[in-house]
mmCIF file of C-alpha atoms in Angstrom:
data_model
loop_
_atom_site.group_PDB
_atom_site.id
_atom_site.type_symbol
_atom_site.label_atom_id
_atom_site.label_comp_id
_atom_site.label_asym_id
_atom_site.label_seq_id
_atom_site.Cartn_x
_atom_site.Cartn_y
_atom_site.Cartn_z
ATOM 1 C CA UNK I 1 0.000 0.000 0.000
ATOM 2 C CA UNK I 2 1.218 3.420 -1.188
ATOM 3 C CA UNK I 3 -1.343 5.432 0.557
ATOM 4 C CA UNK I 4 0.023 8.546 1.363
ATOM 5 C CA UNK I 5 0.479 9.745 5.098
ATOM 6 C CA UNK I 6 -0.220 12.861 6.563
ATOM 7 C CA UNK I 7 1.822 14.196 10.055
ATOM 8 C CA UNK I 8 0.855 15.923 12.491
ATOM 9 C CA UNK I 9 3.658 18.096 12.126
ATOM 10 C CA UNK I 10 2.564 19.158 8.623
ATOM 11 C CA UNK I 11 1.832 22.426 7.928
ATOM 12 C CA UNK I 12 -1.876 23.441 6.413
ATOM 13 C CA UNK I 13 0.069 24.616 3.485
ATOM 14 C CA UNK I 14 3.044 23.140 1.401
ATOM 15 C CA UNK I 15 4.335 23.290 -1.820
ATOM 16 C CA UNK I 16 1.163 25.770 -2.792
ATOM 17 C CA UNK I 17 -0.934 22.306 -1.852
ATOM 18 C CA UNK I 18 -3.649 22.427 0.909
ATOM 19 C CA UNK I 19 -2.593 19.891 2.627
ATOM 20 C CA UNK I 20 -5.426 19.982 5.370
ATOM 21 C CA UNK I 21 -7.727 20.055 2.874
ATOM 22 C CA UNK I 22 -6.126 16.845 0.264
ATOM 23 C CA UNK I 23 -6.269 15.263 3.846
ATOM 24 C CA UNK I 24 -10.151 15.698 4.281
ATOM 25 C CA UNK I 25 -9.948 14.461 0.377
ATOM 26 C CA UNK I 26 -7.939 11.323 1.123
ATOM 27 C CA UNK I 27 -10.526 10.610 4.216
ATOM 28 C CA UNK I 28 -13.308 11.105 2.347
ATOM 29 C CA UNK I 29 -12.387 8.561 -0.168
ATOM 30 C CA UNK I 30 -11.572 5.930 2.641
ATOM 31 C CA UNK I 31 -15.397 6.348 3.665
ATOM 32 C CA UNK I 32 -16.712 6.437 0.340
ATOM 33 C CA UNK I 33 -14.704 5.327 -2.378
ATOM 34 C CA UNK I 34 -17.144 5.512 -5.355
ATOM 35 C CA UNK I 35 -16.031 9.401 -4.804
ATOM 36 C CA UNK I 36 -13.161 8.484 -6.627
ATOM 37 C CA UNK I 37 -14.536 7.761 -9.886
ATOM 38 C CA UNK I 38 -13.723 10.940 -12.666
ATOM 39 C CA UNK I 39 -14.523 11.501 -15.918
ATOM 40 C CA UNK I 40 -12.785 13.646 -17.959
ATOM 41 C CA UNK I 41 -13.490 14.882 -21.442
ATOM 42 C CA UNK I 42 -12.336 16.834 -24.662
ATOM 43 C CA UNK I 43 -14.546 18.191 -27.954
ATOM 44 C CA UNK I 44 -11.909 18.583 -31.282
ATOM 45 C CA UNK I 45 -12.818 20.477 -34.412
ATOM 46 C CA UNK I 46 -11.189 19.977 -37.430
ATOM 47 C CA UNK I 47 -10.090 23.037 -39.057
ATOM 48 C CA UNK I 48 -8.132 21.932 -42.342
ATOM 49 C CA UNK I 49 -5.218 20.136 -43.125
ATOM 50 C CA UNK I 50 -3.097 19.503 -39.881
ATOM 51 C CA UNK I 51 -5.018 22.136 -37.961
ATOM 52 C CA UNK I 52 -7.934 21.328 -35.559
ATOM 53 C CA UNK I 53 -9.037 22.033 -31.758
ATOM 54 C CA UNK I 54 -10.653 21.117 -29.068
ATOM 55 C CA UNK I 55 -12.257 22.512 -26.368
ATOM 56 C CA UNK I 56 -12.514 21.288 -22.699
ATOM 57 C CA UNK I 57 -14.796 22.230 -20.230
ATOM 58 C CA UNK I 58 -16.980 19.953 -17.568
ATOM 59 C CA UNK I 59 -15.929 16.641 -16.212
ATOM 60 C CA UNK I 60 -17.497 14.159 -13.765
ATOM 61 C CA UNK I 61 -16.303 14.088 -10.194
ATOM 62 C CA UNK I 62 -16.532 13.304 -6.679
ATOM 63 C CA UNK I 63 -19.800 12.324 -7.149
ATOM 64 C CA UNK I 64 -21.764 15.270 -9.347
ATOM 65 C CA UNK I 65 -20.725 17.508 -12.822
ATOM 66 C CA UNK I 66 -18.143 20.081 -12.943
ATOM 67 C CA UNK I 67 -18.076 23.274 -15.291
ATOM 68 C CA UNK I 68 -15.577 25.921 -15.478
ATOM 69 C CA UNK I 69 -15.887 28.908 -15.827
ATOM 70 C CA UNK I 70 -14.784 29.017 -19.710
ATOM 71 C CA UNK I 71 -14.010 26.504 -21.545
ATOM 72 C CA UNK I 72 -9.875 25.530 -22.364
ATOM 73 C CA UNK I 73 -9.338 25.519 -25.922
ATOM 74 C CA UNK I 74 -5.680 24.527 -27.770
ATOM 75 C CA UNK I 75 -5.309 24.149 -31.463
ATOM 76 C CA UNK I 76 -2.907 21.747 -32.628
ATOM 77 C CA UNK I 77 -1.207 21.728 -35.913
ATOM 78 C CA UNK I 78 1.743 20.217 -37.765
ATOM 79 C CA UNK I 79 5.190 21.836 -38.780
ATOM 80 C CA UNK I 80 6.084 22.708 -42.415
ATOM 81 C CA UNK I 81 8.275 19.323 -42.396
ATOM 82 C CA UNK I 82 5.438 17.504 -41.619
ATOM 83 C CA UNK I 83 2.825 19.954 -44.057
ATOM 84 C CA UNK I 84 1.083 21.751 -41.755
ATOM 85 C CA UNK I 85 1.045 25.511 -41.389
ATOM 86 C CA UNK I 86 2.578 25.221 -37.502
ATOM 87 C CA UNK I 87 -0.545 27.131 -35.606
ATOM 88 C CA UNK I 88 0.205 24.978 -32.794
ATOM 89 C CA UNK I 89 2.047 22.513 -31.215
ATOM 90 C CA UNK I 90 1.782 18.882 -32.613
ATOM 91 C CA UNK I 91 -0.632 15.983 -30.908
ATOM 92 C CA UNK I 92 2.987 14.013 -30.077
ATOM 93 C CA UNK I 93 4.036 16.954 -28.479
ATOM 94 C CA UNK I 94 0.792 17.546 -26.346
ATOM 95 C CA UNK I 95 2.020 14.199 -24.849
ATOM 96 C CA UNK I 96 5.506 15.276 -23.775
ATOM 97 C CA UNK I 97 3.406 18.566 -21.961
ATOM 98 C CA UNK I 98 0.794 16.183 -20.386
ATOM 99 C CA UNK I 99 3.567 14.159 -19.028
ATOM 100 C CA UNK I 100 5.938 16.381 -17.724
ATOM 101 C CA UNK I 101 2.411 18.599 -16.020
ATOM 102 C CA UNK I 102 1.331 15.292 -14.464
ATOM 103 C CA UNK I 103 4.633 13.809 -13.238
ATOM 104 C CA UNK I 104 5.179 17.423 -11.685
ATOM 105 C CA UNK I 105 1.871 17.474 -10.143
ATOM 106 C CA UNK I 106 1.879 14.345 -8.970
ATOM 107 C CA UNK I 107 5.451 14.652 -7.090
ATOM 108 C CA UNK I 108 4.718 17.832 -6.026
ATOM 109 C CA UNK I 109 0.902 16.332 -4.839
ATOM 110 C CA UNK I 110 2.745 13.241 -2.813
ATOM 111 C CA UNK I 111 5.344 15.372 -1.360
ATOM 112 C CA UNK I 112 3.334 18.094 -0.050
ATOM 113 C CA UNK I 113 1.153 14.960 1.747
ATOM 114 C CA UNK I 114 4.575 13.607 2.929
ATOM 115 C CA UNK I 115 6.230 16.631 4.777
ATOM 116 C CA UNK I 116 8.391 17.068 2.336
ATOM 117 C CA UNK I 117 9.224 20.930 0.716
ATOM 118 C CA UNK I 118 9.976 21.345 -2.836
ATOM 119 C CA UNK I 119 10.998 24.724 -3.861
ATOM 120 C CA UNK I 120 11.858 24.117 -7.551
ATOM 121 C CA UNK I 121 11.026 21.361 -10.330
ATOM 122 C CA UNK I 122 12.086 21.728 -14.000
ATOM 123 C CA UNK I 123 11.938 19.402 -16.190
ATOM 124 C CA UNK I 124 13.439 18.343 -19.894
ATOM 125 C CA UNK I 125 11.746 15.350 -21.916
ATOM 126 C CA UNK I 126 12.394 13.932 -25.700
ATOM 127 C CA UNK I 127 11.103 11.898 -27.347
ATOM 128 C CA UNK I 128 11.819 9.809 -30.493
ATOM 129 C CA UNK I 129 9.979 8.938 -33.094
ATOM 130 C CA UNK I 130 10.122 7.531 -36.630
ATOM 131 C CA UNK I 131 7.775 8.853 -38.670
ATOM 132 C CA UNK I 132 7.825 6.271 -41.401
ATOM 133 C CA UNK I 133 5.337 4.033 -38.828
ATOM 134 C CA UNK I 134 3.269 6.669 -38.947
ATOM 135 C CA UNK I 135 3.228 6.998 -42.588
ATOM 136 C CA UNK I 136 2.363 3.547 -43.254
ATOM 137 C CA UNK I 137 5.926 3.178 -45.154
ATOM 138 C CA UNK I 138 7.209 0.452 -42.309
ATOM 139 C CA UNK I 139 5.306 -2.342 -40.501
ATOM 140 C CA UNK I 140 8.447 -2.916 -38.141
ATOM 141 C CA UNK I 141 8.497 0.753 -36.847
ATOM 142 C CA UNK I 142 5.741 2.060 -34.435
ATOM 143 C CA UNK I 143 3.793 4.869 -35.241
ATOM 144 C CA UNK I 144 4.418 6.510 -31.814
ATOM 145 C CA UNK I 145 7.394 7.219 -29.900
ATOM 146 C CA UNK I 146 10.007 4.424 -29.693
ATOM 147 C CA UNK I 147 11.064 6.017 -26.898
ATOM 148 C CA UNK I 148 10.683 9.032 -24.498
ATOM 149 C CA UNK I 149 13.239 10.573 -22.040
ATOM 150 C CA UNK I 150 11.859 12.453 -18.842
ATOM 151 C CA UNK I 151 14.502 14.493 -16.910
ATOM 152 C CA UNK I 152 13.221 16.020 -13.518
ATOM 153 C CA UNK I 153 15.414 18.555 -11.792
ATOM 154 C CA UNK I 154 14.102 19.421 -8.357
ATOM 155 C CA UNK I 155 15.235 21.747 -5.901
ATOM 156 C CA UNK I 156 13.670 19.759 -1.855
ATOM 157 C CA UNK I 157 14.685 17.989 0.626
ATOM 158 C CA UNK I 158 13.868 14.763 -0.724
ATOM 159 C CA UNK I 159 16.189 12.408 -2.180
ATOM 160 C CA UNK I 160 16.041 11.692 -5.714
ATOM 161 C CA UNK I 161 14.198 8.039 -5.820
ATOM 162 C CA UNK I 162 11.810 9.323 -2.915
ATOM 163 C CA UNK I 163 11.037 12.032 -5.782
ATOM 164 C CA UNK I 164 11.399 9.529 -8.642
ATOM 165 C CA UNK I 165 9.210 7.356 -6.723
ATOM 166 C CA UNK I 166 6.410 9.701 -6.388
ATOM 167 C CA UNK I 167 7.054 11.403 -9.445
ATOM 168 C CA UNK I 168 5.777 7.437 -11.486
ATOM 169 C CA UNK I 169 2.444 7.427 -9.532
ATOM 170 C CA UNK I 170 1.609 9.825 -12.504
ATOM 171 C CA UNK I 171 -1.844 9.064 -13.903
ATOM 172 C CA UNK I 172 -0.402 10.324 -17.631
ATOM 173 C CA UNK I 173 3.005 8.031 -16.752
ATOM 174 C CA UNK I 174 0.454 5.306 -16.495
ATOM 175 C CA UNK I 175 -1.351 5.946 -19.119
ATOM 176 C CA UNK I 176 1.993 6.176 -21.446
ATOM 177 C CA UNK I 177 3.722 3.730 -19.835
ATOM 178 C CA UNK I 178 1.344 0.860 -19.901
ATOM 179 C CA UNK I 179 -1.327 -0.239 -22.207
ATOM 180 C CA UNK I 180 -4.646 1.090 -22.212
ATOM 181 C CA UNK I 181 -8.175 0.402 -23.904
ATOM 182 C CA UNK I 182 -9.339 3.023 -26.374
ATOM 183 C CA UNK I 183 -12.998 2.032 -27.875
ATOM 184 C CA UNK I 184 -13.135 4.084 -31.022
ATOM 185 C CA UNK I 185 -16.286 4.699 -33.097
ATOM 186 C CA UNK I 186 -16.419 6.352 -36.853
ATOM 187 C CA UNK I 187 -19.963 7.521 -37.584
ATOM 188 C CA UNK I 188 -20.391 9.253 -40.885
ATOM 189 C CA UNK I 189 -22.665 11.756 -42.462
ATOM 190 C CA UNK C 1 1.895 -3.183 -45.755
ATOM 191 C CA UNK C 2 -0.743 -0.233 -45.300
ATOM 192 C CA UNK C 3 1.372 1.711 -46.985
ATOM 193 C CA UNK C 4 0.066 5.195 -48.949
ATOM 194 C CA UNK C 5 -1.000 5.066 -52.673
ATOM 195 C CA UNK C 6 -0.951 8.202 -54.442
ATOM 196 C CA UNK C 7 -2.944 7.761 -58.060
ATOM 197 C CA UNK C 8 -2.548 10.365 -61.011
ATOM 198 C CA UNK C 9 -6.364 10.905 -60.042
ATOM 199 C CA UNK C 10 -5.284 13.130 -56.885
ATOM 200 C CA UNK C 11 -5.635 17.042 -56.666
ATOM 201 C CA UNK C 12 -2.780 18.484 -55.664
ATOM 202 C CA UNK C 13 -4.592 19.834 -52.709
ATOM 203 C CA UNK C 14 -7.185 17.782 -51.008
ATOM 204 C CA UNK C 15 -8.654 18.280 -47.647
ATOM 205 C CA UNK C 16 -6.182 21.101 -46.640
ATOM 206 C CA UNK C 17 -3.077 18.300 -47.462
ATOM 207 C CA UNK C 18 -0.508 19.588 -50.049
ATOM 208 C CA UNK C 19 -0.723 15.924 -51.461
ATOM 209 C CA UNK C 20 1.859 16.637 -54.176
ATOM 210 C CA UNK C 21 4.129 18.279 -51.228
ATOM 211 C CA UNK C 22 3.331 14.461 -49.027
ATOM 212 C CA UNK C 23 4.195 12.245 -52.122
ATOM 213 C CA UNK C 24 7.219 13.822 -52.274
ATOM 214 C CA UNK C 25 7.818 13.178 -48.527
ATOM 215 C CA UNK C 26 6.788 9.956 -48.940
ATOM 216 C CA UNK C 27 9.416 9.310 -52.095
ATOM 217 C CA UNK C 28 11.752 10.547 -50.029
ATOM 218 C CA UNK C 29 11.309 8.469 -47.355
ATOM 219 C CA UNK C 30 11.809 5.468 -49.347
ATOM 220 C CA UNK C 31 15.178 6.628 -50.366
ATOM 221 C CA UNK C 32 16.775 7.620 -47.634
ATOM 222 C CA UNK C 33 14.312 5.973 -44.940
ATOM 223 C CA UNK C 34 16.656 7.662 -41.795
ATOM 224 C CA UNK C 35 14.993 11.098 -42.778
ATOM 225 C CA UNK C 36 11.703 9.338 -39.941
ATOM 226 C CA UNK C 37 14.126 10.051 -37.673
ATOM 227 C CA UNK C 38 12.198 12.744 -35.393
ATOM 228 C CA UNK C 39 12.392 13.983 -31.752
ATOM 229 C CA UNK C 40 10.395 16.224 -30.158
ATOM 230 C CA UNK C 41 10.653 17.925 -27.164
ATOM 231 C CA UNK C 42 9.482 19.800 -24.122
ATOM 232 C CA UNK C 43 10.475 21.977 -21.193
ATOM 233 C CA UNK C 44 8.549 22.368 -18.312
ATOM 234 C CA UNK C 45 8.590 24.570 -14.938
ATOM 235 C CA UNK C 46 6.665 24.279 -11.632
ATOM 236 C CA UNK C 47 4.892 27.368 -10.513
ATOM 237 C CA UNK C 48 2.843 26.125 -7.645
ATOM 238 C CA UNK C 49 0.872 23.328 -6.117
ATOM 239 C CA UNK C 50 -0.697 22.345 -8.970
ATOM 240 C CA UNK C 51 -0.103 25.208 -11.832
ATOM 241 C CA UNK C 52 2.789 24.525 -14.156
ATOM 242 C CA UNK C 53 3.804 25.615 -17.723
ATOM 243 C CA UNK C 54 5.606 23.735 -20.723
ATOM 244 C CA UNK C 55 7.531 25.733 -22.941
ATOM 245 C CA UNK C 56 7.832 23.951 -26.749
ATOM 246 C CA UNK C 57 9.920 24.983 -29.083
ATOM 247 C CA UNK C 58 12.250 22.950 -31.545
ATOM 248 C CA UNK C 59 12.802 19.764 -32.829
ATOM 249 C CA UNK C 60 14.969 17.533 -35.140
ATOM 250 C CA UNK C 61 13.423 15.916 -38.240
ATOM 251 C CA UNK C 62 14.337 14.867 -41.875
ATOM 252 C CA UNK C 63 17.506 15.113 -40.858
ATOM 253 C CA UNK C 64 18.112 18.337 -39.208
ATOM 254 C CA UNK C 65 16.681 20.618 -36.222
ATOM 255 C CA UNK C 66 14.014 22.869 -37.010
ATOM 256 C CA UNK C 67 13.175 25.927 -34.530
ATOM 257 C CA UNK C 68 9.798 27.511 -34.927
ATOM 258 C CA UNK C 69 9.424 31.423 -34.699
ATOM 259 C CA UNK C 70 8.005 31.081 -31.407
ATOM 260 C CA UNK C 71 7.895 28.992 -28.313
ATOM 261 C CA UNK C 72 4.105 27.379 -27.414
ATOM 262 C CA UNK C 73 2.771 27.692 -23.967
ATOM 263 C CA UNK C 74 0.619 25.545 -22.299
ATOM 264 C CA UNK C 75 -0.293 25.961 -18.501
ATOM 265 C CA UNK C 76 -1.837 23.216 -16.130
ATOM 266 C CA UNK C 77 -3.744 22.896 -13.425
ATOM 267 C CA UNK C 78 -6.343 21.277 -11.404
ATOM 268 C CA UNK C 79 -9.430 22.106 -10.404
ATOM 269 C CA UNK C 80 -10.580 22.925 -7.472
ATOM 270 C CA UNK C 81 -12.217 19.867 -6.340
ATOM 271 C CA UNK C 82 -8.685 18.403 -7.218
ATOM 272 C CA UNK C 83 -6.915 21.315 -5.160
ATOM 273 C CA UNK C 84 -5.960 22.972 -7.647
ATOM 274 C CA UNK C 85 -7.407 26.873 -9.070
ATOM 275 C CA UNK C 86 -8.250 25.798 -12.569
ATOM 276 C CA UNK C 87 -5.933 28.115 -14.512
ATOM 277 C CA UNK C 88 -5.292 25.381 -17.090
ATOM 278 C CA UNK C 89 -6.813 22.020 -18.004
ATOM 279 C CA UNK C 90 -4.935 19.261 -16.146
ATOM 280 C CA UNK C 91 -2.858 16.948 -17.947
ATOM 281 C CA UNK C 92 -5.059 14.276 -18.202
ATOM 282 C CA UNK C 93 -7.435 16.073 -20.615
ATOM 283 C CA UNK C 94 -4.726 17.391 -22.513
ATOM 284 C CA UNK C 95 -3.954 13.667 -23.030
ATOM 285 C CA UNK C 96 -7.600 13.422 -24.417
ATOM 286 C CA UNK C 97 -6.720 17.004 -26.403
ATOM 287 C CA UNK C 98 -3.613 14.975 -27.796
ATOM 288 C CA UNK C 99 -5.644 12.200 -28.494
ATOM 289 C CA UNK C 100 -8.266 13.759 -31.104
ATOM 290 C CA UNK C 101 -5.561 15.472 -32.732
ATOM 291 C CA UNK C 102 -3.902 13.109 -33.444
ATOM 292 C CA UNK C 103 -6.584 10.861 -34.849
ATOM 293 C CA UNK C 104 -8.392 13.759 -36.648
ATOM 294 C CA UNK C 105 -5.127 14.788 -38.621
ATOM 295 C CA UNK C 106 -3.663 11.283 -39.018
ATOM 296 C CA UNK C 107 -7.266 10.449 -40.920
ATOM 297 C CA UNK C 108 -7.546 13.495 -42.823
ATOM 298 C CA UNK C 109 -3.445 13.234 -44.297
ATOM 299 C CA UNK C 110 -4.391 9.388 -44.537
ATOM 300 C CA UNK C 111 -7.380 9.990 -46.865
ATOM 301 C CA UNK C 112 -5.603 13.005 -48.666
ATOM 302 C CA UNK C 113 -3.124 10.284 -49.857
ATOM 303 C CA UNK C 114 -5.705 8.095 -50.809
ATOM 304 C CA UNK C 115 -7.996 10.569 -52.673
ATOM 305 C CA UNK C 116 -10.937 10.932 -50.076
ATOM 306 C CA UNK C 117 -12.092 13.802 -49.766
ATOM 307 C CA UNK C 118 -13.255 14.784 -45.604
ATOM 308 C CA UNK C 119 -15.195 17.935 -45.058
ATOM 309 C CA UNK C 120 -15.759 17.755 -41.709
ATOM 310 C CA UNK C 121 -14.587 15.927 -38.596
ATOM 311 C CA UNK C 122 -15.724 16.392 -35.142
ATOM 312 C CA UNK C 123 -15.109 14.322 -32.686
ATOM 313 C CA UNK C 124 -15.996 13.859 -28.570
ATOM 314 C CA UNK C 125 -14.245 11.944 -26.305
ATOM 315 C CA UNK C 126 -14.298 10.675 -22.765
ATOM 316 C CA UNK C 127 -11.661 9.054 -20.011
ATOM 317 C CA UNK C 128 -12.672 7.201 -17.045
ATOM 318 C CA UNK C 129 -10.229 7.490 -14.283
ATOM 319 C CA UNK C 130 -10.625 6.339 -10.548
ATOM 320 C CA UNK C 131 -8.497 9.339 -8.426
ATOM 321 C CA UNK C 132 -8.364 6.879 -5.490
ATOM 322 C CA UNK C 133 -5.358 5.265 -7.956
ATOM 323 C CA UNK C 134 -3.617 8.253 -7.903
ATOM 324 C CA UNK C 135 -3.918 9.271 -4.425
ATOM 325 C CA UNK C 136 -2.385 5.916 -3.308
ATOM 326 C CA UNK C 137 -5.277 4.450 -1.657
ATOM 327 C CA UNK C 138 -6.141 1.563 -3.549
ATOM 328 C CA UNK C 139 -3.378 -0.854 -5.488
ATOM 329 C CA UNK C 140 -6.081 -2.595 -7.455
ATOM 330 C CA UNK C 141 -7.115 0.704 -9.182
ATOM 331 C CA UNK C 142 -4.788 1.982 -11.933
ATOM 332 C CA UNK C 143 -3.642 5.369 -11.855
ATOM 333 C CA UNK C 144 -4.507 6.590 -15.287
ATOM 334 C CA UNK C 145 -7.516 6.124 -17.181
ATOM 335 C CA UNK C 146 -9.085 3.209 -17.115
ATOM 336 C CA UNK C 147 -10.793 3.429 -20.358
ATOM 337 C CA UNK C 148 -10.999 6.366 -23.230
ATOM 338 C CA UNK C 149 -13.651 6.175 -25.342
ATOM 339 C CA UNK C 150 -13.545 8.451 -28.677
ATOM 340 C CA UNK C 151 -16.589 8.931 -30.950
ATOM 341 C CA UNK C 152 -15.514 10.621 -34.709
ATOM 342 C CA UNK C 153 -17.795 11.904 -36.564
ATOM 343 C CA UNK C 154 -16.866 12.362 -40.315
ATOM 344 C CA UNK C 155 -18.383 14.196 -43.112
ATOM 345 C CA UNK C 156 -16.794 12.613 -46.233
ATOM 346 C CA UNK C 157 -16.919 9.982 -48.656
ATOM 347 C CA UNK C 158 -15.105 6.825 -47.461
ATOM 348 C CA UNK C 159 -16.931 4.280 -44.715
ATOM 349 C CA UNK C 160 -16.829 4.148 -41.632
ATOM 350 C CA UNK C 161 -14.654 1.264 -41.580
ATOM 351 C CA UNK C 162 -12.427 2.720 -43.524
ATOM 352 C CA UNK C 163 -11.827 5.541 -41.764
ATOM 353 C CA UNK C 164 -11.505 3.880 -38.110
ATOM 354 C CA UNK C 165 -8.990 2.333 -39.856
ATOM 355 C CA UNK C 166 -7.069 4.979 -40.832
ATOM 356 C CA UNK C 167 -7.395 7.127 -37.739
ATOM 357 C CA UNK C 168 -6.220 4.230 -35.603
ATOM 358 C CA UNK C 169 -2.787 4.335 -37.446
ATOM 359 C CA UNK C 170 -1.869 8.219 -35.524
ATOM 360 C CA UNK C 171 1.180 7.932 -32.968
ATOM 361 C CA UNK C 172 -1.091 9.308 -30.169
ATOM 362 C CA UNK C 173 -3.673 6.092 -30.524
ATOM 363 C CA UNK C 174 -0.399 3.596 -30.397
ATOM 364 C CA UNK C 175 1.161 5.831 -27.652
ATOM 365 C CA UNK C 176 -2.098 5.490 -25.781
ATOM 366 C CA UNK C 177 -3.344 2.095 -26.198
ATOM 367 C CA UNK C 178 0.067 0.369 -26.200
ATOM 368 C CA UNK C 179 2.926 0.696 -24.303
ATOM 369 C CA UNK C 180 5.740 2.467 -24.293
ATOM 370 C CA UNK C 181 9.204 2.718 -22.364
ATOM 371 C CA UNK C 182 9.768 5.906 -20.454
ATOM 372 C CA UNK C 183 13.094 6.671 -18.864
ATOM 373 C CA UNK C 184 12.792 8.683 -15.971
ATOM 374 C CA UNK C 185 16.027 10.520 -13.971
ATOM 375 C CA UNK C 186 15.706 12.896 -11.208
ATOM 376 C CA UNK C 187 18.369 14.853 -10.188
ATOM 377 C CA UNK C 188 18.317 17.482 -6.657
ATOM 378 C CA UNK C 189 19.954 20.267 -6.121
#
């Protein structure tokens, strides 16, 4: 069991996280853990040739709907090398951004609920990819990335695989990481 | 082999795809197949608790690194009832934002090359995730999604069939639903 343990010698506040507060969370979902069940979601446009974008607003959680108070919208595009018009960042690297927010987060999340300060985390990823899998030019070569290199720098008192540690309970690291079903559905008009 | 046929039929432009431009890519390819060599990268930098930014900027492809003319920025955050102040999606939806991109463009260039012509594509998806996987509480609950669901909705004149298939070939889908190694190093200062 990972489950994360709160001190009594932790502040209410630490690392910008309400700690008192993710403790009333974390007891809440003891006593009822169908509070735990999210849903998150995401509307996408297609604009014309590599360009599209979605829009993200409510999501399911702790038990009722969500809004905001706007919606988030982000185009995404191609490069010229890959014949878009570069209006945005590219889907592949939407992934590197989701991983290196949520590995943050999550570090940041698990340390605050440990005691432990952070003061600084920056972070560097790559990641490689051959594009021919994507093209359909090479059944040997994935269409995603082969490969992708996370590099945390953190400025705490935690030792690196304490931070490393927490860092991989990640929800996007998961989701990367490991396999995952995706049920899609093409209806036409 | 699924690989891309280009017929004499094509328009040079065809559903915002420079399809002359992507044969030539594709030509190339075959030549001198290390030119699918791409990486792509990211920089990211804690603000607070649960706000961060990525910074994204260049990349090497076909052979060389390519900068753009400006740097894309992309906070995150979680909401509130994640203890968070919701100046950003969190990185779980941009996943999902990632995840339509991808399939919408990777159809649309797919059916370019193949002479289809798409006039619209919209598309809505969802991600189940329990939080209590996240939050350490439960070891039999898997910290990312549990199951993404994505429902296209095409305007065009292939099949449905057709074009599930061709949306499930984008690097984001195999990224997703397979897996994937991911390095991770942490250094402290």
């Amino acid at each position: 069991m990972t489950k994360a343990v709160l001190t009594k010698t932790n502040p209410a506040m630490l690392n910008g996280v309400d700690v008192a507060a993710l403790s009333e969370t974390l007891n809440a979902l003891h006593r009822q853990p169908e509070l735990g069940a999210f849903q998150f979601r995401a509307k996408n446009a297609w604009i014309n040739g590599g360009l599209n974008q979605s829009s993200i607003d409510g999501f399911f959680g702790a038990g009722k709907e969500e809004t905001r108070s706007r919606p988030f919208t982000f185009a995404a595009d191609e490069p010229p090398v890959l014949h878009g018009k570069d209006q945005g960042a590219n889907p592949v690297e939407f992934v590197l951004h989701a991983l290196a927010a949520c590995m943050t987060t999550t570090m940041v999340y698990h340390a605050a609920a440990r005691g432990l300060e952070i003061t600084a985390v920056n972070s560097e990823l790559e990641g490689d990819i051959d594009v021919r899998g994507f093209m359909g030019l090479a059944d040997d070569v994935r269409k995603g990335y082969s490969e992708v290199r996370v590099k945390l720098s953190v400025e705490g008192e935690a030792t690196p695989e304490q931070l490393a540690a927490l860092a991989k309970m990640s929800p996007v690291y998961d989701i990367v990481s490991n396999s995952l079903p995706v049920e899609v559905v093409v209806e036409t008009k």
